Coordinates of C-alpha atoms in Angstrom, one line a residue:
Chain S
M1 CA 115.8 57.5 63.1
P2 CA 114.5 54.0 64.2
K3 CA 116.0 52.5 67.3
V4 CA 116.7 49.1 65.8
F5 CA 117.5 47.3 62.5
W6 CA 116.7 43.7 61.6
V7 CA 119.3 41.2 60.6
R8 CA 119.1 37.6 59.5
C9 CA 121.5 35.0 60.9
P10 CA 123.4 33.4 58.0
A11 CA 123.5 30.1 59.8
C12 CA 119.9 29.5 61.0
Q13 CA 118.2 32.1 58.7
R14 CA 116.1 33.5 61.6
D15 CA 115.6 37.2 62.0
Y16 CA 116.0 39.4 65.1
Y17 CA 116.9 43.1 65.8
V18 CA 119.9 45.0 66.9
D19 CA 120.6 48.5 68.3
T20 CA 120.8 51.0 65.5
K21 CA 124.0 52.3 66.9
L22 CA 125.7 49.2 65.6
K23 CA 124.5 49.8 62.0
G24 CA 127.5 50.0 59.7
T25 CA 130.1 49.2 62.4
D26 CA 130.3 45.5 61.3
R27 CA 131.0 44.5 64.9
P28 CA 130.3 40.8 65.6
L29 CA 126.7 40.0 66.4
L30 CA 125.4 37.0 68.4
C31 CA 122.5 35.0 67.0
P32 CA 120.1 34.4 70.0
F33 CA 118.7 31.3 68.4
C34 CA 121.7 29.2 67.2
K35 CA 124.5 31.2 69.0
T36 CA 126.4 31.8 65.7
T37 CA 128.7 34.9 65.7
F38 CA 128.4 36.8 62.5
R39 CA 128.8 40.4 61.1
E40 CA 126.2 42.6 59.5
S41 CA 128.0 42.3 56.2
E42 CA 127.5 38.5 56.3
S43 CA 123.8 38.7 57.0
P44 CA 121.7 37.6 54.0
R45 CA 119.0 40.2 54.9
V46 CA 119.3 43.5 56.7
R47 CA 116.3 45.8 57.0
T48 CA 115.4 49.0 58.8
Chain A
M1 CA 114.3 40.8 125.2
P2 CA 114.7 38.5 122.2
E3 CA 117.1 39.7 119.5
T4 CA 115.3 40.8 116.3
R5 CA 116.2 38.6 113.4
P6 CA 117.6 40.5 110.4
A7 CA 115.2 40.6 107.5
D8 CA 116.1 38.2 104.7
L9 CA 114.4 35.9 102.2
R10 CA 113.9 33.3 104.9
T11 CA 112.0 35.7 107.2
F12 CA 109.9 36.7 104.2
I13 CA 108.9 33.1 103.4
E14 CA 108.2 32.3 107.0
G15 CA 106.0 35.3 107.3
L16 CA 104.1 34.3 104.2
R17 CA 103.6 30.7 105.4
R18 CA 102.3 32.1 108.7
E19 CA 100.0 34.9 107.4
R20 CA 99.3 34.3 103.8
P21 CA 99.8 30.5 103.3
D22 CA 97.5 30.4 100.2
D23 CA 99.9 32.7 98.4
I24 CA 102.5 29.9 98.1
L25 CA 102.7 27.5 95.2
E26 CA 105.4 24.8 95.6
L27 CA 106.4 22.8 92.5
E28 CA 108.9 20.0 91.6
G29 CA 111.1 19.6 88.6
I30 CA 110.0 22.6 86.5
D31 CA 112.3 23.3 83.5
L32 CA 113.9 26.7 83.7
R33 CA 114.2 26.8 79.9
Y34 CA 110.9 28.6 79.2
Q35 CA 108.6 26.3 81.2
L36 CA 108.7 28.3 84.4
S37 CA 108.1 31.7 82.7
A38 CA 105.4 30.2 80.5
L39 CA 103.7 28.9 83.6
Q40 CA 103.8 32.3 85.2
W41 CA 102.2 33.8 82.0
K42 CA 99.4 31.1 82.0
L43 CA 98.7 31.8 85.7
E44 CA 98.6 35.6 85.0
T45 CA 96.0 35.1 82.2
Q46 CA 93.8 33.5 84.9
G47 CA 94.4 36.3 87.4
L48 CA 96.6 34.1 89.6
F49 CA 99.8 35.5 91.1
P50 CA 101.2 33.0 93.6
F51 CA 104.7 33.2 95.2
I52 CA 106.4 30.2 93.4
I53 CA 109.0 27.9 95.0
V54 CA 110.5 25.3 92.6
H55 CA 112.4 22.3 94.0
N56 CA 114.8 20.3 91.8
A57 CA 114.4 22.6 88.9
I58 CA 115.9 21.6 85.6
T59 CA 118.6 24.2 84.8
A60 CA 119.6 25.7 81.4
Q61 CA 122.3 23.0 81.3
G62 CA 119.7 20.3 81.6
E63 CA 120.7 19.3 85.2
R64 CA 118.8 19.2 88.4
S65 CA 119.5 22.3 90.4
K66 CA 120.8 21.9 94.0
F67 CA 119.4 25.3 94.8
P68 CA 115.6 25.8 95.1
V69 CA 114.3 28.7 92.9
V70 CA 111.7 31.3 94.0
T71 CA 109.9 33.6 91.6
N72 CA 106.8 35.8 91.3
M73 CA 107.5 37.3 94.7
F74 CA 106.3 40.7 93.5
A75 CA 103.5 39.7 91.1
S76 CA 100.7 40.4 93.6
R77 CA 100.1 44.0 94.6
A78 CA 98.3 42.8 97.7
R79 CA 101.3 40.6 98.8
C80 CA 103.8 43.4 98.1
A81 CA 101.7 45.9 100.1
W82 CA 101.5 43.3 103.0
A83 CA 105.3 42.9 102.9
L84 CA 105.6 46.7 103.4
G85 CA 103.0 46.7 106.2
S86 CA 100.6 48.6 104.0
T87 CA 97.5 48.0 101.9
P88 CA 97.2 48.0 98.1
E89 CA 95.5 51.5 98.2
R90 CA 98.1 53.1 100.5
V91 CA 101.3 52.1 98.9
S92 CA 102.3 55.6 97.6
F93 CA 102.1 57.1 101.2
T94 CA 103.8 54.1 102.8
Y95 CA 106.6 54.2 100.3
A96 CA 107.2 57.9 100.5
E97 CA 107.2 57.7 104.3
K98 CA 109.8 54.9 104.4
V99 CA 112.1 56.7 102.0
R100 CA 112.1 59.7 104.4
K101 CA 113.2 57.4 107.3
R102 CA 116.7 56.4 106.4
L103 CA 118.3 53.7 108.6
E104 CA 122.1 53.4 108.8
P105 CA 123.3 50.0 107.8
E106 CA 125.2 47.7 110.2
V107 CA 128.6 46.1 109.3
I108 CA 129.3 42.6 110.5
P109 CA 132.5 40.5 110.2
N110 CA 132.9 38.0 107.3
E111 CA 132.6 35.0 109.6
K112 CA 129.1 36.0 110.7
A113 CA 127.8 36.8 107.2
P114 CA 125.4 34.2 105.9
C115 CA 126.1 35.2 102.3
Q116 CA 129.7 34.0 102.7
E117 CA 129.1 30.5 104.2
V118 CA 130.3 29.2 100.8
V119 CA 133.1 31.1 99.0
K120 CA 134.3 30.3 95.5
Q121 CA 137.0 32.4 94.0
G122 CA 139.3 32.3 90.9
K123 CA 139.1 29.0 89.0
D124 CA 136.4 27.7 91.3
V125 CA 133.9 30.3 90.1
N126 CA 131.1 28.8 88.0
L127 CA 128.2 31.0 87.0
L128 CA 126.7 28.0 85.1
E129 CA 125.9 26.4 88.5
L130 CA 123.3 29.1 89.2
P131 CA 119.8 28.1 88.2
A132 CA 119.1 31.2 86.2
P133 CA 116.1 30.7 83.8
I134 CA 115.8 31.4 80.1
H135 CA 112.5 33.3 80.1
H136 CA 111.6 34.0 76.5
E137 CA 112.2 32.6 73.0
W138 CA 114.6 35.3 71.9
D139 CA 116.7 35.4 75.1
P140 CA 120.1 34.1 74.0
A141 CA 121.1 32.7 77.4
P142 CA 120.1 32.4 81.0
Y143 CA 119.8 35.7 82.8
L144 CA 120.0 37.0 86.3
T145 CA 117.0 39.1 86.7
A146 CA 116.6 39.6 90.5
G147 CA 120.1 40.8 91.0
F148 CA 120.9 44.3 92.3
C149 CA 124.0 45.6 90.6
T150 CA 125.9 47.7 93.1
M151 CA 128.7 50.1 92.2
K152 CA 130.5 52.7 94.2
W153 CA 130.6 56.4 93.4
P154 CA 134.3 57.3 92.5
D155 CA 136.2 58.9 95.4
L156 CA 133.2 58.5 97.8
E157 CA 132.0 56.0 100.5
A158 CA 128.6 55.9 98.7
Y159 CA 127.0 52.9 97.0
N160 CA 124.5 52.9 94.2
D161 CA 122.1 50.0 93.6
G162 CA 120.1 49.3 90.4
L163 CA 118.2 46.2 89.4
H164 CA 119.9 45.1 86.2
R165 CA 119.7 42.1 84.0
A166 CA 122.8 40.1 83.5
M167 CA 123.4 37.6 80.7
I168 CA 125.4 34.6 81.8
R169 CA 128.0 33.9 79.0
D170 CA 130.2 31.2 80.5
R171 CA 131.7 30.1 83.9
Y172 CA 133.5 33.3 84.5
T173 CA 131.8 36.2 82.6
M174 CA 128.4 37.8 82.2
A175 CA 127.2 41.0 80.4
T176 CA 124.9 43.6 81.9
F177 CA 122.8 46.3 80.4
L178 CA 123.0 49.7 82.0
S179 CA 120.3 52.2 81.2
F180 CA 121.5 55.4 79.7
A181 CA 121.9 58.4 82.1
K182 CA 121.1 56.4 85.2
H183 CA 123.5 56.4 88.2
N184 CA 125.4 53.2 87.5
W185 CA 125.8 54.4 84.0
Y186 CA 127.4 57.6 85.2
I187 CA 129.7 55.7 87.6
L188 CA 130.9 53.4 84.8
E189 CA 131.4 56.4 82.4
E190 CA 133.6 58.2 85.0
N191 CA 135.7 55.1 85.6
N192 CA 136.1 54.5 81.9
R193 CA 137.2 58.1 81.5
R194 CA 139.8 57.5 84.2
K195 CA 140.8 54.2 82.5
V196 CA 140.3 52.2 85.7
P197 CA 138.3 49.0 86.3
T198 CA 134.9 49.3 87.9
P199 CA 134.2 46.9 90.8
V200 CA 130.7 45.6 90.6
V201 CA 128.6 43.3 92.8
F202 CA 125.4 41.5 92.0
W203 CA 123.5 40.4 95.0
L204 CA 120.2 38.5 95.0
G205 CA 117.7 36.7 97.2
H206 CA 116.4 38.9 99.9
H207 CA 113.3 40.1 101.8
A208 CA 110.8 41.9 99.6
G209 CA 111.2 45.0 101.7
V210 CA 114.9 45.1 100.9
Y211 CA 114.1 44.8 97.2
F212 CA 111.7 47.8 97.5
G213 CA 114.2 49.8 99.6
A214 CA 117.0 49.1 97.2
Q215 CA 114.8 50.2 94.4
A216 CA 114.4 53.6 96.0
R217 CA 116.4 56.3 94.3
A218 CA 118.8 58.5 96.4
A219 CA 120.2 61.7 95.0
S220 CA 123.3 61.4 93.0
Y221 CA 126.5 60.7 95.1
H222 CA 124.4 59.5 98.1
D223 CA 124.6 56.1 99.7
E224 CA 121.8 53.8 98.8
Y225 CA 122.7 51.2 101.4
T226 CA 120.9 53.5 103.8
L227 CA 117.6 52.8 102.1
P228 CA 116.6 49.1 102.6
G229 CA 116.7 49.2 106.4
A230 CA 113.8 51.6 106.7
F231 CA 111.7 49.2 104.6
T232 CA 112.1 46.2 106.9
G233 CA 112.5 48.0 110.2
T234 CA 115.9 46.3 110.8
P235 CA 119.3 47.6 109.9
F236 CA 120.5 46.5 106.5
R237 CA 123.5 44.3 107.3
L238 CA 126.7 44.5 105.3
T239 CA 130.0 42.7 105.3
P240 CA 133.4 43.2 103.6
S241 CA 133.5 41.6 100.1
V242 CA 135.9 38.7 99.7
T243 CA 137.6 40.5 96.7
W244 CA 138.1 44.0 98.0
G245 CA 137.6 43.7 101.8
E246 CA 136.3 46.8 103.5
K247 CA 136.8 48.9 100.4
F248 CA 133.6 47.4 99.0
L249 CA 130.8 46.2 101.4
V250 CA 128.2 43.7 100.3
P251 CA 124.8 42.7 101.7
A252 CA 125.4 40.1 104.4
D253 CA 122.0 38.5 104.4
A254 CA 121.6 38.0 100.6
E255 CA 121.4 34.5 99.3
F256 CA 124.0 35.0 96.6
V257 CA 126.7 37.6 96.0
I258 CA 128.7 37.8 92.8
E259 CA 131.8 40.0 92.8
G260 CA 133.4 41.1 89.6
E261 CA 134.9 43.9 87.6
I262 CA 134.3 45.7 84.3
L263 CA 137.4 46.7 82.4
P264 CA 137.3 50.1 80.8
G265 CA 135.4 50.1 77.5
E266 CA 135.1 46.3 77.3
E267 CA 131.7 45.4 75.8
V268 CA 130.1 42.3 74.1
P269 CA 126.9 41.5 72.3
E270 CA 124.1 41.2 74.9
G271 CA 120.4 40.5 74.3
P272 CA 117.8 40.6 72.8
F273 CA 116.0 40.3 76.0
G274 CA 112.2 40.1 76.9
E275 CA 111.8 43.3 78.8
Y276 CA 109.3 44.9 81.2
T277 CA 107.7 46.6 78.2
R278 CA 106.5 43.2 77.0
Y279 CA 108.7 43.6 73.9
Y280 CA 112.1 42.3 73.2
G281 CA 114.8 44.9 73.9
E282 CA 117.3 44.9 71.0
Q283 CA 120.7 43.3 71.0
R284 CA 123.3 45.8 72.1
Y285 CA 126.9 46.0 73.1
S286 CA 126.9 45.9 76.9
P287 CA 129.7 46.0 79.6
L288 CA 131.4 42.6 80.2
I289 CA 131.8 41.5 83.9
H290 CA 134.7 39.3 84.8
V291 CA 133.6 37.4 87.9
K292 CA 136.1 37.2 90.7
A293 CA 134.0 35.5 93.4
I294 CA 130.7 33.9 94.0
T295 CA 129.6 33.5 97.6
H296 CA 126.4 32.1 98.9
R297 CA 124.6 30.5 101.9
K298 CA 125.1 26.8 102.5
D299 CA 121.4 26.1 101.5
A300 CA 121.0 29.0 99.2
I301 CA 117.7 29.9 97.5
F302 CA 118.0 31.4 94.0
Q303 CA 115.6 34.3 93.3
D304 CA 114.3 35.1 89.9
I305 CA 112.0 37.8 88.5
L306 CA 110.0 37.3 85.3
V307 CA 110.7 40.7 83.8
S308 CA 107.9 40.9 81.2
H309 CA 105.3 40.1 83.8
A310 CA 103.5 41.5 86.9
D311 CA 106.4 40.2 88.9
N312 CA 108.6 43.0 87.6
H313 CA 105.9 45.5 87.0
V314 CA 104.5 45.8 90.5
M315 CA 108.0 45.9 92.0
G316 CA 109.0 48.8 89.7
G317 CA 105.8 50.6 90.2
F318 CA 105.8 51.0 93.9
P319 CA 108.9 53.2 94.1
L320 CA 107.5 55.4 91.3
E321 CA 104.1 55.8 93.2
G322 CA 106.0 56.9 96.2
R323 CA 108.2 59.3 94.3
V324 CA 105.3 60.8 92.3
Y325 CA 103.3 61.3 95.5
E326 CA 106.2 63.3 97.0
S327 CA 106.8 65.3 93.8
V328 CA 103.2 66.4 93.5
R329 CA 102.7 66.9 97.2
A330 CA 105.5 69.5 97.3
N331 CA 103.2 72.0 95.5
V332 CA 99.8 70.5 95.4
A333 CA 98.6 69.8 98.9
S334 CA 95.3 68.4 97.7
V335 CA 97.0 65.2 96.2
R336 CA 95.1 62.2 97.5
N337 CA 96.7 59.2 95.8
V338 CA 98.9 57.9 93.0
H339 CA 98.7 54.7 91.0
L340 CA 100.8 53.3 88.2
P341 CA 98.6 50.5 86.6
L342 CA 99.7 47.2 85.1
S343 CA 98.4 48.3 81.8
G344 CA 101.3 50.8 81.5
C345 CA 103.8 48.2 82.8
C346 CA 103.6 50.2 86.1
R347 CA 106.0 52.7 84.5
F348 CA 104.6 54.6 81.5
L349 CA 101.1 55.5 82.7
C350 CA 100.4 57.3 86.0
Y351 CA 97.1 58.2 87.6
V352 CA 97.0 61.0 90.2
Q353 CA 94.0 61.7 92.3
I354 CA 93.4 65.2 93.9
S355 CA 90.7 66.9 95.9
K356 CA 90.6 69.9 93.6
Q357 CA 90.4 73.3 95.4
T358 CA 91.2 75.7 92.6
E359 CA 91.3 75.8 88.8
G360 CA 94.8 74.9 87.5
E361 CA 95.6 72.4 90.2
G362 CA 95.0 69.4 87.9
K363 CA 97.4 70.7 85.3
L364 CA 100.0 71.6 87.9
A365 CA 99.8 68.1 89.4
A366 CA 100.4 66.7 85.9
A367 CA 103.3 69.0 85.3
L368 CA 104.9 68.0 88.6
A369 CA 104.4 64.3 88.1
L370 CA 105.7 64.0 84.5
P371 CA 109.4 64.7 85.2
T372 CA 109.5 62.5 88.3
D373 CA 111.0 59.7 86.2
S374 CA 112.2 59.3 82.7
R375 CA 109.8 56.3 82.3
I376 CA 106.6 58.1 83.0
K377 CA 105.1 59.2 79.7
Y378 CA 101.4 59.8 80.5
V379 CA 99.9 61.3 83.6
V380 CA 96.2 61.5 84.1
V381 CA 94.9 63.7 87.0
V382 CA 91.4 62.9 88.3
D383 CA 89.1 64.1 91.0
D384 CA 88.6 62.2 94.3
D385 CA 85.2 60.8 93.1
V386 CA 87.2 58.7 90.6
D387 CA 88.7 55.4 91.8
I388 CA 92.3 55.4 90.4
F389 CA 92.5 51.7 90.9
N390 CA 89.6 51.2 88.4
E391 CA 90.8 52.0 84.9
A392 CA 87.3 52.1 83.5
E393 CA 86.6 55.1 85.9
V394 CA 89.8 56.9 84.9
L395 CA 89.0 56.6 81.2
W396 CA 85.4 57.7 81.9
A397 CA 86.9 60.9 83.5
V398 CA 89.1 61.4 80.4
A399 CA 86.1 60.9 78.2
T400 CA 83.8 63.2 80.0
R401 CA 86.0 65.8 81.8
T402 CA 88.5 66.9 79.2
K403 CA 88.5 69.2 76.2
F404 CA 91.7 69.1 74.2
P405 CA 94.0 70.9 73.7
D406 CA 93.0 73.0 76.8
D407 CA 93.4 70.1 79.2
A408 CA 96.6 68.7 77.9
I409 CA 100.3 69.4 78.5
I410 CA 102.6 68.1 75.7
I411 CA 106.4 68.1 76.2
T412 CA 108.3 66.9 73.1
D413 CA 111.8 65.6 72.8
V414 CA 112.6 64.9 76.5
I415 CA 114.9 62.1 77.8
G416 CA 112.8 59.0 78.1
E417 CA 113.3 55.4 78.8
G418 CA 115.9 53.5 76.7
L419 CA 113.7 50.5 76.5
D420 CA 110.6 52.3 75.3
P421 CA 109.9 50.9 71.8
M422 CA 108.6 54.3 70.7
G423 CA 111.7 56.2 71.8
T424 CA 114.0 57.7 69.2
D425 CA 117.5 56.4 68.6
T426 CA 118.8 59.2 70.9
G427 CA 116.3 58.1 73.6
L428 CA 113.9 61.0 73.3
V429 CA 110.1 60.7 73.9
T430 CA 107.0 62.9 74.1
K431 CA 105.3 63.2 77.5
V432 CA 101.7 64.1 77.9
G433 CA 99.8 65.3 81.0
I434 CA 96.0 65.2 81.0
D435 CA 93.9 67.2 83.4
A436 CA 90.7 65.1 83.7
T437 CA 89.3 67.0 86.7
R438 CA 85.9 68.7 86.5
P439 CA 85.9 72.5 86.2
I440 CA 85.0 74.1 89.5
A441 CA 85.0 77.8 88.6
T442 CA 82.1 77.3 86.2
A443 CA 78.8 75.2 86.4
F444 CA 79.4 71.6 85.5
A445 CA 77.2 68.5 85.2
E446 CA 76.5 66.3 88.2
K447 CA 77.1 62.5 88.2
V448 CA 73.9 60.4 88.3
S449 CA 73.0 59.1 91.7
F450 CA 70.4 57.1 93.7
P451 CA 68.7 57.9 97.0
R452 CA 71.1 56.8 99.7
E453 CA 68.4 55.0 101.7
V454 CA 67.4 53.0 98.6
L455 CA 71.0 51.8 98.1
A456 CA 71.3 51.0 101.8
E457 CA 68.3 48.8 101.7
L458 CA 69.0 47.1 98.4
H459 CA 70.4 43.6 98.7
L460 CA 70.8 41.8 95.4
D461 CA 70.6 38.3 96.8
R462 CA 67.2 39.1 98.4
L463 CA 65.8 40.4 95.1
V464 CA 67.4 37.9 92.7
P465 CA 67.9 34.2 93.7
R466 CA 71.6 33.3 93.8
H467 CA 71.4 30.6 91.1
I468 CA 70.0 33.1 88.7
L469 CA 72.6 35.7 89.7
E470 CA 75.4 33.3 88.9
R471 CA 74.1 32.6 85.4
L472 CA 73.6 36.2 84.4
P473 CA 76.0 37.5 81.6
R474 CA 79.1 39.1 83.0
S475 CA 79.6 41.5 80.1

């Protein structure tokens, strides 16, 4: 299984990746670019 | 007889000014938001690795820092070897020898400890005052990168040090990433199981020898405060912490000490972070540290390490060279040298040189080197006519002295390095050992050569005028 999955920040629309252990947990994520806190379910694009 | 000064960052800089003044680059007003790290990268592309001192740096908050910032201490192999009283080619022996010579630390009272000249506790704590840089575009916040994270083994008077990144979140909290299955990770897991807080100290700004000593790995449950002293030749001085007193000792001669605790199971998003692999490590949930106190010297110097760069690579590589040398030497007496090159981030790739006496020695050396550390993925063993500091020669040996699969050892699904981008989600990797030594039990080709007397008498500048030599193509 891959180590990471990509998410898109719903606020600034930039993509980055997250530990695959967090996939499906919907724990809050922190956008490194605009500092918005969001959940995987709120991300407009999630890819593995 | 004059008293020996304890080794610290100041004695390191004084020694450098005295013996290697050309190593130092002093700058004014550099911005710690990407500019300093980008400068280090630019210098590296030109083969330049100065020790950098920045005065009046612009902090992540856009203010002028009252603390000078030093970085790139470890970027030069030659400078690091000098700091250990060694040479670039003899690091593996020097390191192994120093680890064998433990030196008991010395405990001094709080009022004599330079690291506690200024004490801030409770509401006066402010991590945002520290001039911690933001190194890379994806890093979400300023990070401490030159801080040793010290924890104490439960129920024992034994400390464990590890160089960990710490993301500054606000005045009072930071988050740190603990690598899976390393000693600090075990300590935190045990305290979490007992549902008790874990005291944790980050200390930074010290002599290069102390950094190398603190990077050495003691066996589980052993006290790693006994290691730095042997690397500087002076006892590593400790003092009671301001939070826990004598129950938790801290390095007295550090520039900064940050005391805090991790509550059981409390984690926050941390990263991504530009790691030593030269990739971004993924965002994770990492332990949250509640800072109880920040202590520092009156005129403290803030130390930084650019993790994706030679500054981190060389520093991490030296301890591995020493450990691999010891591991191989235990069963292969013909081992001559060990080198972990920059091309493998001084972690993943390892070259071992032996004076081969019997068939099978090359493979045995590879088999002994591979498990020395979870980060080592590839080991190449070569003969003593191959310069392990010249990668073209090592690859030539692989190209001309191997026949696969006979000369390879492949171990699949072993615990690897959590930051390895090729590791699986459960942290497993494949390790490969390559025996690139020439066969000695059967006839083998001889390297080309020239008569010794011809070489001795051949002086390029006498045969080819200098101005012509200088314009000849380099590749």
